[in-house]
Every structure is written in structure tokens, then in C-alpha cells.
PDB file of C-alpha atoms in Angstrom:
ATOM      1  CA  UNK A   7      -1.102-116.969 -41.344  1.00 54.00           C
ATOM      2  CA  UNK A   8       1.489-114.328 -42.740  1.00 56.00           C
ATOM      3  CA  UNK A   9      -0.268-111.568 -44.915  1.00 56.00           C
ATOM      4  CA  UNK A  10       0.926-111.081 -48.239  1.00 57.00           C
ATOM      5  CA  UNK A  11       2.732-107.689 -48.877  1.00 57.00           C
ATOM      6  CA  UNK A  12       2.027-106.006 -51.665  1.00 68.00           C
ATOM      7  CA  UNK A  13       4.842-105.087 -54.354  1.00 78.00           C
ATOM      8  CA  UNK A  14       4.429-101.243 -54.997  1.00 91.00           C
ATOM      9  CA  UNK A  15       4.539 -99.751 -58.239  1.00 96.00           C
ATOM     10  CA  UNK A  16       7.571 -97.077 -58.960  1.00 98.00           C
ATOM     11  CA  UNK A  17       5.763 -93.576 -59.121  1.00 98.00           C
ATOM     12  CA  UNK A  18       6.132 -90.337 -60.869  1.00 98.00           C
ATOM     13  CA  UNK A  19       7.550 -88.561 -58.480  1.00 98.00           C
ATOM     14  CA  UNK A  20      10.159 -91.239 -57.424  1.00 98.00           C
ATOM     15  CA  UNK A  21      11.217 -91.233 -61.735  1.00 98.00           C
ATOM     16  CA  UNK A  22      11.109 -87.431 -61.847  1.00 98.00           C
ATOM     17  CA  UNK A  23      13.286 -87.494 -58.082  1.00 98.00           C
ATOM     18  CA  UNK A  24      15.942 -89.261 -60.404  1.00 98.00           C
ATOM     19  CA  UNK A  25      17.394 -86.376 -62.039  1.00 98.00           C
ATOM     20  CA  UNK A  26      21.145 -86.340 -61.527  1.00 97.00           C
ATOM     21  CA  UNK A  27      20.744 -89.887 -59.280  1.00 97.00           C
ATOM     22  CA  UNK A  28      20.927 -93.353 -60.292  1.00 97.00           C
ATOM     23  CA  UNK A  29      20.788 -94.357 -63.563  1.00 98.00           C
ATOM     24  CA  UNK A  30      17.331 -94.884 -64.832  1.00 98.00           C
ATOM     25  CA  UNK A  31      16.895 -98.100 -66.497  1.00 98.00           C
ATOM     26  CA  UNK A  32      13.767 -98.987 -68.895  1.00 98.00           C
ATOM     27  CA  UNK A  33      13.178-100.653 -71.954  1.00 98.00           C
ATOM     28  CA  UNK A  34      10.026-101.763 -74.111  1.00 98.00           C
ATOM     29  CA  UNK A  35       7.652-104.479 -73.433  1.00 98.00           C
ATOM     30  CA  UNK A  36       4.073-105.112 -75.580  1.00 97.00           C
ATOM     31  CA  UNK A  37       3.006-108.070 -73.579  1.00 96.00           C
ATOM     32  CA  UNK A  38       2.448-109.272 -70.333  1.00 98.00           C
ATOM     33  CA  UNK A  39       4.812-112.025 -70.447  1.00 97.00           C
ATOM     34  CA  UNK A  40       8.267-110.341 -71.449  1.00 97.00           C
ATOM     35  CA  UNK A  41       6.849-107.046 -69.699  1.00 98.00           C
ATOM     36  CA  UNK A  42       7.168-109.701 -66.367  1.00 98.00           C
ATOM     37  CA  UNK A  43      10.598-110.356 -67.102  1.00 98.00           C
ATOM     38  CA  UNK A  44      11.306-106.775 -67.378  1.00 98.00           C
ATOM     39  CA  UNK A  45       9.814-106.069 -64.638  1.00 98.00           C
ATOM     40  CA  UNK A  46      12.703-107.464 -62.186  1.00 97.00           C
ATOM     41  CA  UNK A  47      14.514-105.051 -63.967  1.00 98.00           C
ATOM     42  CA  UNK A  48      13.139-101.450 -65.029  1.00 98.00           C
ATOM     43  CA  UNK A  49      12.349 -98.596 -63.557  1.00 98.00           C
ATOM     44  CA  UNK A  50       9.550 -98.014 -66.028  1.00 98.00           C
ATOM     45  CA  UNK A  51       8.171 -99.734 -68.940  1.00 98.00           C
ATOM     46  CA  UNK A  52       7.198 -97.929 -72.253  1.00 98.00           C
ATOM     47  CA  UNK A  53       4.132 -99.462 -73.946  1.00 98.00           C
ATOM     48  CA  UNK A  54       6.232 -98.012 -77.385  1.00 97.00           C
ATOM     49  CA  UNK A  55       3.708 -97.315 -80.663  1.00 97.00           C
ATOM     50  CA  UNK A  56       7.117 -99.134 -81.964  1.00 95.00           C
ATOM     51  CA  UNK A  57       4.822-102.119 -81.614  1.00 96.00           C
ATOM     52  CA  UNK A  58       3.675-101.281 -84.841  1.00 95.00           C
ATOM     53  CA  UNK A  59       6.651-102.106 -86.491  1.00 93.00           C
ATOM     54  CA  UNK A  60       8.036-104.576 -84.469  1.00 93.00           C
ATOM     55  CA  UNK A  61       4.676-106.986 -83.709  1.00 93.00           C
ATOM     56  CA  UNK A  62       2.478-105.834 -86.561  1.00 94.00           C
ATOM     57  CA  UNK A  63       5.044-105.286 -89.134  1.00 93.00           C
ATOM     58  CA  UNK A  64       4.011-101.704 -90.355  1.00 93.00           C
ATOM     59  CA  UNK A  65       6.828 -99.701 -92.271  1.00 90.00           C
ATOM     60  CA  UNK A  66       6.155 -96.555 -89.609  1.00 90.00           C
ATOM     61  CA  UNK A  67       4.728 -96.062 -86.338  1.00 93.00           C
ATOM     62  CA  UNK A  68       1.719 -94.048 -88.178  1.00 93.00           C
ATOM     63  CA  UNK A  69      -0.506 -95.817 -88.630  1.00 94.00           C
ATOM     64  CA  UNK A  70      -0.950 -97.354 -85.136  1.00 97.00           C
ATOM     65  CA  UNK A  71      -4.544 -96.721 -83.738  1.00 97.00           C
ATOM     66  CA  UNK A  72      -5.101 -96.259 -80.255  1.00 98.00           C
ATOM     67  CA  UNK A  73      -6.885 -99.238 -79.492  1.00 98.00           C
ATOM     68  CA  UNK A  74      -4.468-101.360 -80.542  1.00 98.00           C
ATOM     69  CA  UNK A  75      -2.207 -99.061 -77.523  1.00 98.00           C
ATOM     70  CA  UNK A  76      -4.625 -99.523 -75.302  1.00 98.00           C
ATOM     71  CA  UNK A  77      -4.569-103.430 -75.583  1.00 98.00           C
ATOM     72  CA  UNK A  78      -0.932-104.060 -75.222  1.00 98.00           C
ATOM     73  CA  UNK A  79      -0.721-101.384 -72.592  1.00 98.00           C
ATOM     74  CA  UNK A  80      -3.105-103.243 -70.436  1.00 98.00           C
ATOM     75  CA  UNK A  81      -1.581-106.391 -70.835  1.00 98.00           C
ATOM     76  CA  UNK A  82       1.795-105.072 -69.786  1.00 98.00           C
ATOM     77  CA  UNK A  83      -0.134-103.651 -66.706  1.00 98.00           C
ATOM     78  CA  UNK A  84      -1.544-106.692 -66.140  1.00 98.00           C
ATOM     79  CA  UNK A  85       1.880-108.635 -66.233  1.00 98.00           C
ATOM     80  CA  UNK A  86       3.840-106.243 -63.992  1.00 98.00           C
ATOM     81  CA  UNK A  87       4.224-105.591 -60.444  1.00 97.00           C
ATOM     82  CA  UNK A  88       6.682-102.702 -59.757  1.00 98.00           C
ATOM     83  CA  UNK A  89       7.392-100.853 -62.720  1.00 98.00           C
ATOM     84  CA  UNK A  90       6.036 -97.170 -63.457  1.00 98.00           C
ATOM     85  CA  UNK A  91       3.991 -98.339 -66.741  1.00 98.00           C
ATOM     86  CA  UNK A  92       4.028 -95.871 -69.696  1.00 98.00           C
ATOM     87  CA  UNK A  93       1.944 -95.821 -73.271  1.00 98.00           C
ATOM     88  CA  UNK A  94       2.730 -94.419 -76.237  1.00 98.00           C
ATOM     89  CA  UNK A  95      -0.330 -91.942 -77.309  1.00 98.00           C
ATOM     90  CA  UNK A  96      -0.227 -92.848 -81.272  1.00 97.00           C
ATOM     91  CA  UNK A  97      -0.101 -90.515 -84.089  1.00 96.00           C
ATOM     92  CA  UNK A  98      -3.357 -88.795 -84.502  1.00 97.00           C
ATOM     93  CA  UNK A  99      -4.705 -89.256 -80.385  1.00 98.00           C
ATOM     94  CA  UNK A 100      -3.023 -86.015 -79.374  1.00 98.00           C
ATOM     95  CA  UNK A 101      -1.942 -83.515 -82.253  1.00 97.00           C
ATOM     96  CA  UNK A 102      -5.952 -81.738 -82.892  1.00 97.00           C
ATOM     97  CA  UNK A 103      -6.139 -79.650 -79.838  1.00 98.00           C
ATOM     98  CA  UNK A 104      -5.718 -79.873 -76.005  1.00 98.00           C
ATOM     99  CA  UNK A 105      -8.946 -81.905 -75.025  1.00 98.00           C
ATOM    100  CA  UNK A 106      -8.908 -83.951 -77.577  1.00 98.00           C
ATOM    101  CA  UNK A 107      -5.488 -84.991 -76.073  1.00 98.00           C
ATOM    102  CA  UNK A 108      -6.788 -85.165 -72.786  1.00 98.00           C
ATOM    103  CA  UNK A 109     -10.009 -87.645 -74.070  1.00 98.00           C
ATOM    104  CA  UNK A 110      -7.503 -89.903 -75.699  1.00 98.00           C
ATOM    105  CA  UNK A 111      -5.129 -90.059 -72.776  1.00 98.00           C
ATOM    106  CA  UNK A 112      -7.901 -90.528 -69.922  1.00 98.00           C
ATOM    107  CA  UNK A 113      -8.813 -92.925 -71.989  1.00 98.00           C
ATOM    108  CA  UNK A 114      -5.759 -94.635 -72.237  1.00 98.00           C
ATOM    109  CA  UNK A 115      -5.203 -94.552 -68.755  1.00 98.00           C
ATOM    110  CA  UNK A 116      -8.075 -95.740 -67.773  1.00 98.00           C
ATOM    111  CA  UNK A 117      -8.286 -98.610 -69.571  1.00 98.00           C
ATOM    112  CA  UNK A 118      -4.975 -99.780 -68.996  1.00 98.00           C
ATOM    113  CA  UNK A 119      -4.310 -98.420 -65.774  1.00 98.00           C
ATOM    114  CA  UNK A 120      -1.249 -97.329 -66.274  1.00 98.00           C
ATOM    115  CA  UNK A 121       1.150 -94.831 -64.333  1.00 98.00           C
ATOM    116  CA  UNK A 122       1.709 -92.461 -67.256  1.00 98.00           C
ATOM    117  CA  UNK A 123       1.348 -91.444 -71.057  1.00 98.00           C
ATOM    118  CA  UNK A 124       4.060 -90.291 -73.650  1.00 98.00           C
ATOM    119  CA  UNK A 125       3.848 -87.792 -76.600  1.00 98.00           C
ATOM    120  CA  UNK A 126       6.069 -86.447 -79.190  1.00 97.00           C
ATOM    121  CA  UNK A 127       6.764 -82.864 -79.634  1.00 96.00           C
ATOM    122  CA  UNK A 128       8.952 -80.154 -78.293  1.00 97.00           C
ATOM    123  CA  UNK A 129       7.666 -76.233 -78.126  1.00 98.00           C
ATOM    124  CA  UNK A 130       4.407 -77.175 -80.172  1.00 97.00           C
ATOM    125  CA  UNK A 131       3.070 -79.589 -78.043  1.00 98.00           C
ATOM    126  CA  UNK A 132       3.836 -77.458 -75.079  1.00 98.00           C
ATOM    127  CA  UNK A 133       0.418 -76.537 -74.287  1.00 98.00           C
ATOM    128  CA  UNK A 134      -0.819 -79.791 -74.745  1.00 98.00           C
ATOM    129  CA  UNK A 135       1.375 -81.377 -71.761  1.00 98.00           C
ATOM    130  CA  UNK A 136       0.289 -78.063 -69.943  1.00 98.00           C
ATOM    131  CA  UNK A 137      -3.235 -78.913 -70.319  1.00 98.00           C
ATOM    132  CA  UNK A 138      -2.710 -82.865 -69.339  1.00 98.00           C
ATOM    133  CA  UNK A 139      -0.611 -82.096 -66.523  1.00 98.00           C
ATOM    134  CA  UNK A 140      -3.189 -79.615 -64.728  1.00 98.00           C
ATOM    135  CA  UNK A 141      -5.916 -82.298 -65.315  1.00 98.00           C
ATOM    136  CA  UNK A 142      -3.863 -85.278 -63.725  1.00 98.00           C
ATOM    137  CA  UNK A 143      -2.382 -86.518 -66.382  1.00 98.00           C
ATOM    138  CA  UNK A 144       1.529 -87.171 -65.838  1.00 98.00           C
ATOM    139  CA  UNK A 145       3.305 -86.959 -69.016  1.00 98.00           C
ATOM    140  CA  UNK A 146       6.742 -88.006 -70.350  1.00 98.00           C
ATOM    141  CA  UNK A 147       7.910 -86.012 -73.010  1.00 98.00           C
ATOM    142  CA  UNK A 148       9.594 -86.748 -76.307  1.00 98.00           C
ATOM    143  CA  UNK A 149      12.062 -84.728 -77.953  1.00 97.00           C
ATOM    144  CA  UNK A 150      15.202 -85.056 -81.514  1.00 95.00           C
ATOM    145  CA  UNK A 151      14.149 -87.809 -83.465  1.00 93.00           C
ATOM    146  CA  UNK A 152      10.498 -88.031 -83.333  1.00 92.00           C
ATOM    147  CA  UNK A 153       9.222 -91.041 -85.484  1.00 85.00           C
ATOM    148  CA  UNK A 154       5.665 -89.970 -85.759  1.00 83.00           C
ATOM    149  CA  UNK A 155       7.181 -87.204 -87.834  1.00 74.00           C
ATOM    150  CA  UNK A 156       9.198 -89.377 -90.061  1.00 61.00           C
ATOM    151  CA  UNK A 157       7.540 -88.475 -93.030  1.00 55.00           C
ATOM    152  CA  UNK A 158       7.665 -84.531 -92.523  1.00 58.00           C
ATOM    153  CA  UNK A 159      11.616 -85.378 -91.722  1.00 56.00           C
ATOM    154  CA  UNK A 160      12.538 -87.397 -94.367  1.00 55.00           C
ATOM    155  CA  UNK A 161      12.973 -90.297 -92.961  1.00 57.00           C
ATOM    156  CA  UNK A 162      14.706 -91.133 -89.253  1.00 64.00           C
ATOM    157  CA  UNK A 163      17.305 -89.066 -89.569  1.00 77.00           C
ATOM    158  CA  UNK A 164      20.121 -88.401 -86.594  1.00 88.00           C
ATOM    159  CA  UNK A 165      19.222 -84.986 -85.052  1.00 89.00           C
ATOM    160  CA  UNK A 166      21.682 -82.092 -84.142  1.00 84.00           C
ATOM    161  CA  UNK A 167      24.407 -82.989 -86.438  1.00 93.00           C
ATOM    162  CA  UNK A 168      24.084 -79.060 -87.552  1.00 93.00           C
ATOM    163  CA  UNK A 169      24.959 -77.075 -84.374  1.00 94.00           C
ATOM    164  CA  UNK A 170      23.018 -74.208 -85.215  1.00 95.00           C
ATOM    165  CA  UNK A 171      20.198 -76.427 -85.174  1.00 95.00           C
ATOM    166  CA  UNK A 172      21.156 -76.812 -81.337  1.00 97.00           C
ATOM    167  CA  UNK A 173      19.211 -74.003 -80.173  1.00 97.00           C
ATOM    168  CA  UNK A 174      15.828 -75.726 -81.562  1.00 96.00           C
ATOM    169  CA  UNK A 175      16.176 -78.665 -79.330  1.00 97.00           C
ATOM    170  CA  UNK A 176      17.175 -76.940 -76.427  1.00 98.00           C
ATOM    171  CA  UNK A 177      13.933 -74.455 -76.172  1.00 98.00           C
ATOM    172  CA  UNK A 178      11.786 -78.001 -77.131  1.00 98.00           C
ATOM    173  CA  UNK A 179      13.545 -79.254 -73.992  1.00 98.00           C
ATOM    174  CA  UNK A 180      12.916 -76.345 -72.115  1.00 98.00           C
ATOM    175  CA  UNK A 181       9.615 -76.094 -73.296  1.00 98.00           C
ATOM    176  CA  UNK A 182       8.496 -79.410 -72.528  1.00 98.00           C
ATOM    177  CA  UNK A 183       9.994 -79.156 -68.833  1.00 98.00           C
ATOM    178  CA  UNK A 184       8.486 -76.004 -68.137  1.00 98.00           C
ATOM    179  CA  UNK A 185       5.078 -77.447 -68.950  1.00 98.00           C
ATOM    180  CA  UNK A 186       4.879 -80.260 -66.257  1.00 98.00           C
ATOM    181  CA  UNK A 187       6.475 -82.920 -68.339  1.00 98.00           C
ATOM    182  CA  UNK A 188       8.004 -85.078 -65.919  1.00 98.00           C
ATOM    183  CA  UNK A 189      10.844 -86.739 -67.839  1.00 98.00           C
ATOM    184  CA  UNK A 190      11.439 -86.666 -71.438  1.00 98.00           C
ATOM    185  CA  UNK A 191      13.246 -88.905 -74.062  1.00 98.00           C
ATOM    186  CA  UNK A 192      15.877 -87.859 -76.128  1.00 98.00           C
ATOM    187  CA  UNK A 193      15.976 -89.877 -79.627  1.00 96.00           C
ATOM    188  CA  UNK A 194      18.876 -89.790 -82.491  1.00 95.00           C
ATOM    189  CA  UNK A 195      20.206 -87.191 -80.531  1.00 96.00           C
ATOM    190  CA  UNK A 196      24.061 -86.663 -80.974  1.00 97.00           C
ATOM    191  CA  UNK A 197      26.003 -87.366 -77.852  1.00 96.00           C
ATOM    192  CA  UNK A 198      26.895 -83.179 -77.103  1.00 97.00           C
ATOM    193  CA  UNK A 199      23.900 -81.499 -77.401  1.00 97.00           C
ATOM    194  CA  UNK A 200      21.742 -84.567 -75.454  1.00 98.00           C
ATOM    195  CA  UNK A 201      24.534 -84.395 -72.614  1.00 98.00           C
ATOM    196  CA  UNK A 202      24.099 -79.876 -72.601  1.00 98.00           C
ATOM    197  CA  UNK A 203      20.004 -80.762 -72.771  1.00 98.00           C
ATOM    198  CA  UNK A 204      20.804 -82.945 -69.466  1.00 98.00           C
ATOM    199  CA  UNK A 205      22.597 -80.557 -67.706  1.00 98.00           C
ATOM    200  CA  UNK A 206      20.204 -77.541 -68.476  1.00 98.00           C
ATOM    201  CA  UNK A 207      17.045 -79.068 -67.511  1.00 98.00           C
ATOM    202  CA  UNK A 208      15.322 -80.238 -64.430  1.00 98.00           C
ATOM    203  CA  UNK A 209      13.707 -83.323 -65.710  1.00 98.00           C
ATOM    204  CA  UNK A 210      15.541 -86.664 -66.267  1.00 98.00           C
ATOM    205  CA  UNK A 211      16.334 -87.558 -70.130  1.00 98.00           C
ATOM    206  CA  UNK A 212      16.085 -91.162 -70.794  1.00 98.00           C
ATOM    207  CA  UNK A 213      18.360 -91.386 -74.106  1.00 98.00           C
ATOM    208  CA  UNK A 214      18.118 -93.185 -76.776  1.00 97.00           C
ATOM    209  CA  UNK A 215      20.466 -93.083 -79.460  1.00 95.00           C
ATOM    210  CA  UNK A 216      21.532 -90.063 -77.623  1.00 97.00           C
ATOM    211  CA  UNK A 217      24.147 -89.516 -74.718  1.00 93.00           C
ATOM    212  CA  UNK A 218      25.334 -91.701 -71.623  1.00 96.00           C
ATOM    213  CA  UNK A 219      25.290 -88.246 -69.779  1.00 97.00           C
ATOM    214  CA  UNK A 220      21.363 -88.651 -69.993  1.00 98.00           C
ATOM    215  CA  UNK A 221      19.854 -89.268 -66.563  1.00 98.00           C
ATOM    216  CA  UNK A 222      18.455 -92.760 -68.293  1.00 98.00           C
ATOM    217  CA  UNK A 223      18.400 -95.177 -71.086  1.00 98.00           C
ATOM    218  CA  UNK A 224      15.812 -96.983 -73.142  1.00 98.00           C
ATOM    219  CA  UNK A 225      15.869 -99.569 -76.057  1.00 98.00           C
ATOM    220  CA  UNK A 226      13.137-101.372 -78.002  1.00 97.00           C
ATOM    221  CA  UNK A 227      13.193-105.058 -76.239  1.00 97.00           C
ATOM    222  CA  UNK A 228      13.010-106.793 -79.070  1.00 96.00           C
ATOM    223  CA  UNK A 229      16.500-104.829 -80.784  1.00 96.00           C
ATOM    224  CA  UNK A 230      18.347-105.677 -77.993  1.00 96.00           C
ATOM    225  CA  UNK A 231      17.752-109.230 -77.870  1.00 97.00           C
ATOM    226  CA  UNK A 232      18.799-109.856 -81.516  1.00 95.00           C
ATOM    227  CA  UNK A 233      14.918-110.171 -82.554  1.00 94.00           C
ATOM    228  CA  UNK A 234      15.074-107.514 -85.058  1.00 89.00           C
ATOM    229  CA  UNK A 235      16.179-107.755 -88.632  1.00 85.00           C
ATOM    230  CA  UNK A 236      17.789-104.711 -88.139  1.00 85.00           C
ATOM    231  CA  UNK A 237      18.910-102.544 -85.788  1.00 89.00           C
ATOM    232  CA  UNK A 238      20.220 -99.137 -85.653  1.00 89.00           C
ATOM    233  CA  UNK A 239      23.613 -97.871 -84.473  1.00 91.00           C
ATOM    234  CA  UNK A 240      22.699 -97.154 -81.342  1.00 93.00           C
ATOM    235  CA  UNK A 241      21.248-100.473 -80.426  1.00 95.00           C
ATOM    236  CA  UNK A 242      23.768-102.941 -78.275  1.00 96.00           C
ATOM    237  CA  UNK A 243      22.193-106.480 -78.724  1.00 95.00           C
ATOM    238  CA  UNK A 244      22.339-107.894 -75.558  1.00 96.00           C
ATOM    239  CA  UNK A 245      21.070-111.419 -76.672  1.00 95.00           C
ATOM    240  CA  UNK A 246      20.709-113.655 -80.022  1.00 95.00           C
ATOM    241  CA  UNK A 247      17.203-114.953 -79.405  1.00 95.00           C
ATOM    242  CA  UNK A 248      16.381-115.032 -83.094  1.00 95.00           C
ATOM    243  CA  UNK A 249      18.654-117.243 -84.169  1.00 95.00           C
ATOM    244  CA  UNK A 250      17.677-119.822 -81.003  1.00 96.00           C
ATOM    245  CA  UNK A 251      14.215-119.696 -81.995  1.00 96.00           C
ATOM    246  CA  UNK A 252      14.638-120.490 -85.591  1.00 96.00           C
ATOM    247  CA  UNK A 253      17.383-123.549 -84.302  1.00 97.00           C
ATOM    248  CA  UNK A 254      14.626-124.272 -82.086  1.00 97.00           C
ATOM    249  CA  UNK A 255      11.624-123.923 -84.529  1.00 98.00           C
ATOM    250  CA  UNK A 256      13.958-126.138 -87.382  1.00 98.00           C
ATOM    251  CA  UNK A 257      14.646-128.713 -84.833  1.00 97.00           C
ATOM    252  CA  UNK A 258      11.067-129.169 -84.381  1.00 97.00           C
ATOM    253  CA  UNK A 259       9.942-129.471 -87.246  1.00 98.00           C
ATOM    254  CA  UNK A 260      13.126-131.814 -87.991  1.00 98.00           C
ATOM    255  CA  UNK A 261      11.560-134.224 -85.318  1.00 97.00           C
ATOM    256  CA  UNK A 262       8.196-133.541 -86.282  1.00 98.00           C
ATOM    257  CA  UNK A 263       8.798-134.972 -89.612  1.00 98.00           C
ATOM    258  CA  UNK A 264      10.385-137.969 -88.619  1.00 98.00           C
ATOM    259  CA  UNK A 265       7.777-138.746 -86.384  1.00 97.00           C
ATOM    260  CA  UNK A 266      10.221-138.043 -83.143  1.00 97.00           C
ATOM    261  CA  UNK A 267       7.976-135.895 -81.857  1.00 97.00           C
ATOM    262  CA  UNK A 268       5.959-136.749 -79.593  1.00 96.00           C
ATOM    263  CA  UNK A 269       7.632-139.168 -78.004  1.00 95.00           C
ATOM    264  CA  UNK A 270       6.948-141.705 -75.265  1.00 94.00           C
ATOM    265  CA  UNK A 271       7.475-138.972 -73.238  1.00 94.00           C
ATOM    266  CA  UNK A 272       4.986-136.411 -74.172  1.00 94.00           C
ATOM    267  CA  UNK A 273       1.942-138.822 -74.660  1.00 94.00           C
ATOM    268  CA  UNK A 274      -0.560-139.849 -72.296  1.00 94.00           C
ATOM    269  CA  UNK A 275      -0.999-144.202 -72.149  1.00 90.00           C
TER     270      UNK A 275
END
């Protein structure tokens, strides 16, 4: 009888041992059955607090609570094989001090099981990751357009457009490295400065909105398969699946109507 083999998960260390390599590929996923899809696919997964928006249809990412993170996150888990799994720590979970931080993210972890958590923040969240990362936490980073701080910016603005704002997002960069972060995400970044952030750092960027030069890309699933009413700039949708579903959906109820469906086919004698 032939033993099964066991499909192991992408680490940490093999993302972080990226920097400068191959291409890091990810995208979102909020449930177990696209996140299994994915999964042939990605290097990681991000469990995004975009789910908010996207499944829950909140104006902002905000007002996401945690155990609403914690429940998607574990059925992506639960739907993957080989992917590094990441969660979104929501606004709020993080932000009051160091341990509260690390409650909220042991939490999330172990409840989910997944491989990592991600946080906003540059300089000021600093010795946050610090404190995570020395407890066994691995941490992935989030730098530019941070949309848990879309109020304080006015909205989700591109970042960088002013080069002598340049020097901001570089030490947040820096900062975030040199704390343990072990890759970090740069959003609404414009293409020079996330491409100089690349090349000064030792951590792989996964861009979005940002530069090709990053050492990885990431998009929101359901944006790049032409789900989303809207999608930014940035996006390239990959797929029309809204406008199959509602052909889909209208021929239903087209058949339903005129008693179609079910037929002689989908009816037990």
C-alpha cells in the first residue's frame, strides 16, 4: 500500500529567501474554496481585512473585528495545502501597545493556524513587530498606502507623488526590516520610490499598486477576476466572472420561471 506524502506548506524563511529571486506570486482568498484554487498557484495567501469591503460590503476596512479575521483565516487554512497563509490583524488588534499586539496575534494564529500575521505601519509600529518577532511571531509588514489609516489620510490616496516625501517611506521601510519583519507590502506606491525601497532593503516587497521592480505582487482576488464594481488603476482584471454569474443567475431564473427547470434530468422518478 503506497503511503500518502504529505504536501508541505511554503515557510517563512523560504518567502523571506526570495529577495532578489523569483518572482513572488500571491493574491487574496477569504474562503476555503477559492483559497484551494489559489493554492496551485501562490506563494502565500493574504487573509486581507479587505474582506470587509469586498464580502461584507463596509465602506472601509475599519471596522472589521478580529473575529470575523479569525474565521475566514481558518477557513483559508483549512482549504489549502502549500501556501504560506497570512491574516490581516484588523484595525484596533495591534495599535494600543506591544502585548496587546502580541494577545491578538497569538490569538489569531492559533486559531487559524496560520504561517504568519500582517500589520500596517512603518517607523511607529516598529517596536511592535520587534516585540512579535522575539516572541515567535513572524510578521509581514505594510508600508505607502495604508487603508486602516484612510481616514487620517484623506481618503486612499497614491503615496510618494511628492519626492520629498520619499525620505518618510524609506526610514518606514527600513524601520520595519530592521525589526524582524520578514517581507513587507508596498501599497499606492509610485513606481520610483517602491523600485529604490526594493533595492535598499533586505526583505522582499510584494507591490501593490507599486513597482514591477518589487520582489512580489499581490491583488485582491476578487478585483482581478472582474468581481468588483470597481477597481483601481493598478488592478489588471484577469477574468469577467461577474458578468458570467449574473448571465448565469438570469438564465436561471429565465428557466425557473418557465418551469424548465428542473427538468427530467434533475429529478428523481
Amino acid at each position: 500500500m503506497s503511503k500518502q506524502v504529505k504536501t508541505r506548506r511554503t515557510t517563512v524563511p523560504q518567502i523571506a529567501a526570495r529577495k532578489g529571486g523569483d518572482p513572488i506570486v500571491s493574491l487574496t482568498s477569504y474562503h476555503a474554496h477559492t483559497a484551494a484554487i489559489v493554492d496551485k498557484h501562490a506563494d502565500f495567501i493574504l487573509v486581507g481585512d479587505s474582506l470587509g469591503m469586498v464580502m461584507h460590503g463596509m465602506e472601509s476596512t475599519v471596522g472589521v473585528p478580529l473575529d470575523l479575521m479569525i474565521m475566514h483565516g481558518r477557513a483559508v487554512v483549512k482549504g489549502t495545502q502549500k501556501a504560506l497563509v497570512v491574516v490581516d490583524m484588523p484595525f484596533g488588534s495591534y495599535e494600543e501597545s506591544p502585548s496587546v499586539a502580541f494577545r491578538n496575534a497569538a490569538k489569531i494564529m492559533k486559531e487559524t493556524q496560520c504561517g504568519a500575521v500582517k500589520l500596517e505601519g512603518g517607523a511607529r509600529m516598529a517596536e511592535t513587530i520587534r516585540f512579535l518577532t522575539e516572541r515567535g511571531i513572524p510578521v509581514m509588514a505594510h508600508i505607502g498606502l495604508t487603508p486602516q489609516s484612510s481616514h487620517v489620510m484623506g481618503g486612499f490616496k497614491t503615496q510618494g507623488r511628492d519626492e520629498d516625501t520619499w525620505a518618510a517611506h524609506e526610514a518606514d521601510a527600513q524601520a520595519v526590516s530592521d525589526a524582524g519583519a520578514f517581507a513587507v507590502v508596498l501599497e499606492g506606491m509610485v513606481e520610483p520610490l517602491a523600485a529604490k525601497i526594493t533595492k535598499q532593503i533586505p526583505i522582499p516587497t510584494i507591490g501593490i499598486g507599486a513597482s514591477a521592480e518589487c520582489d512580489g505582487q499581490i491583488l485582491v482576488l476578487e478585483d482581478m477576476l472582474g468581481l468588483s464594481p470597481w477597481t483601481p488603476k493598478f488592478v489588471k482584471v484577469y477574468g469577467n466572472l461577474g458578468e458570467m454569474i449574473e448571465k448565469a443567475v438570469e438564465e436561471y431564473a429565465t428557466d425557473v420561471k418557465s418551469r424548465a427547470f428542473p427538468s427530467e434530468d434533475e429529478i428523481y422518478r
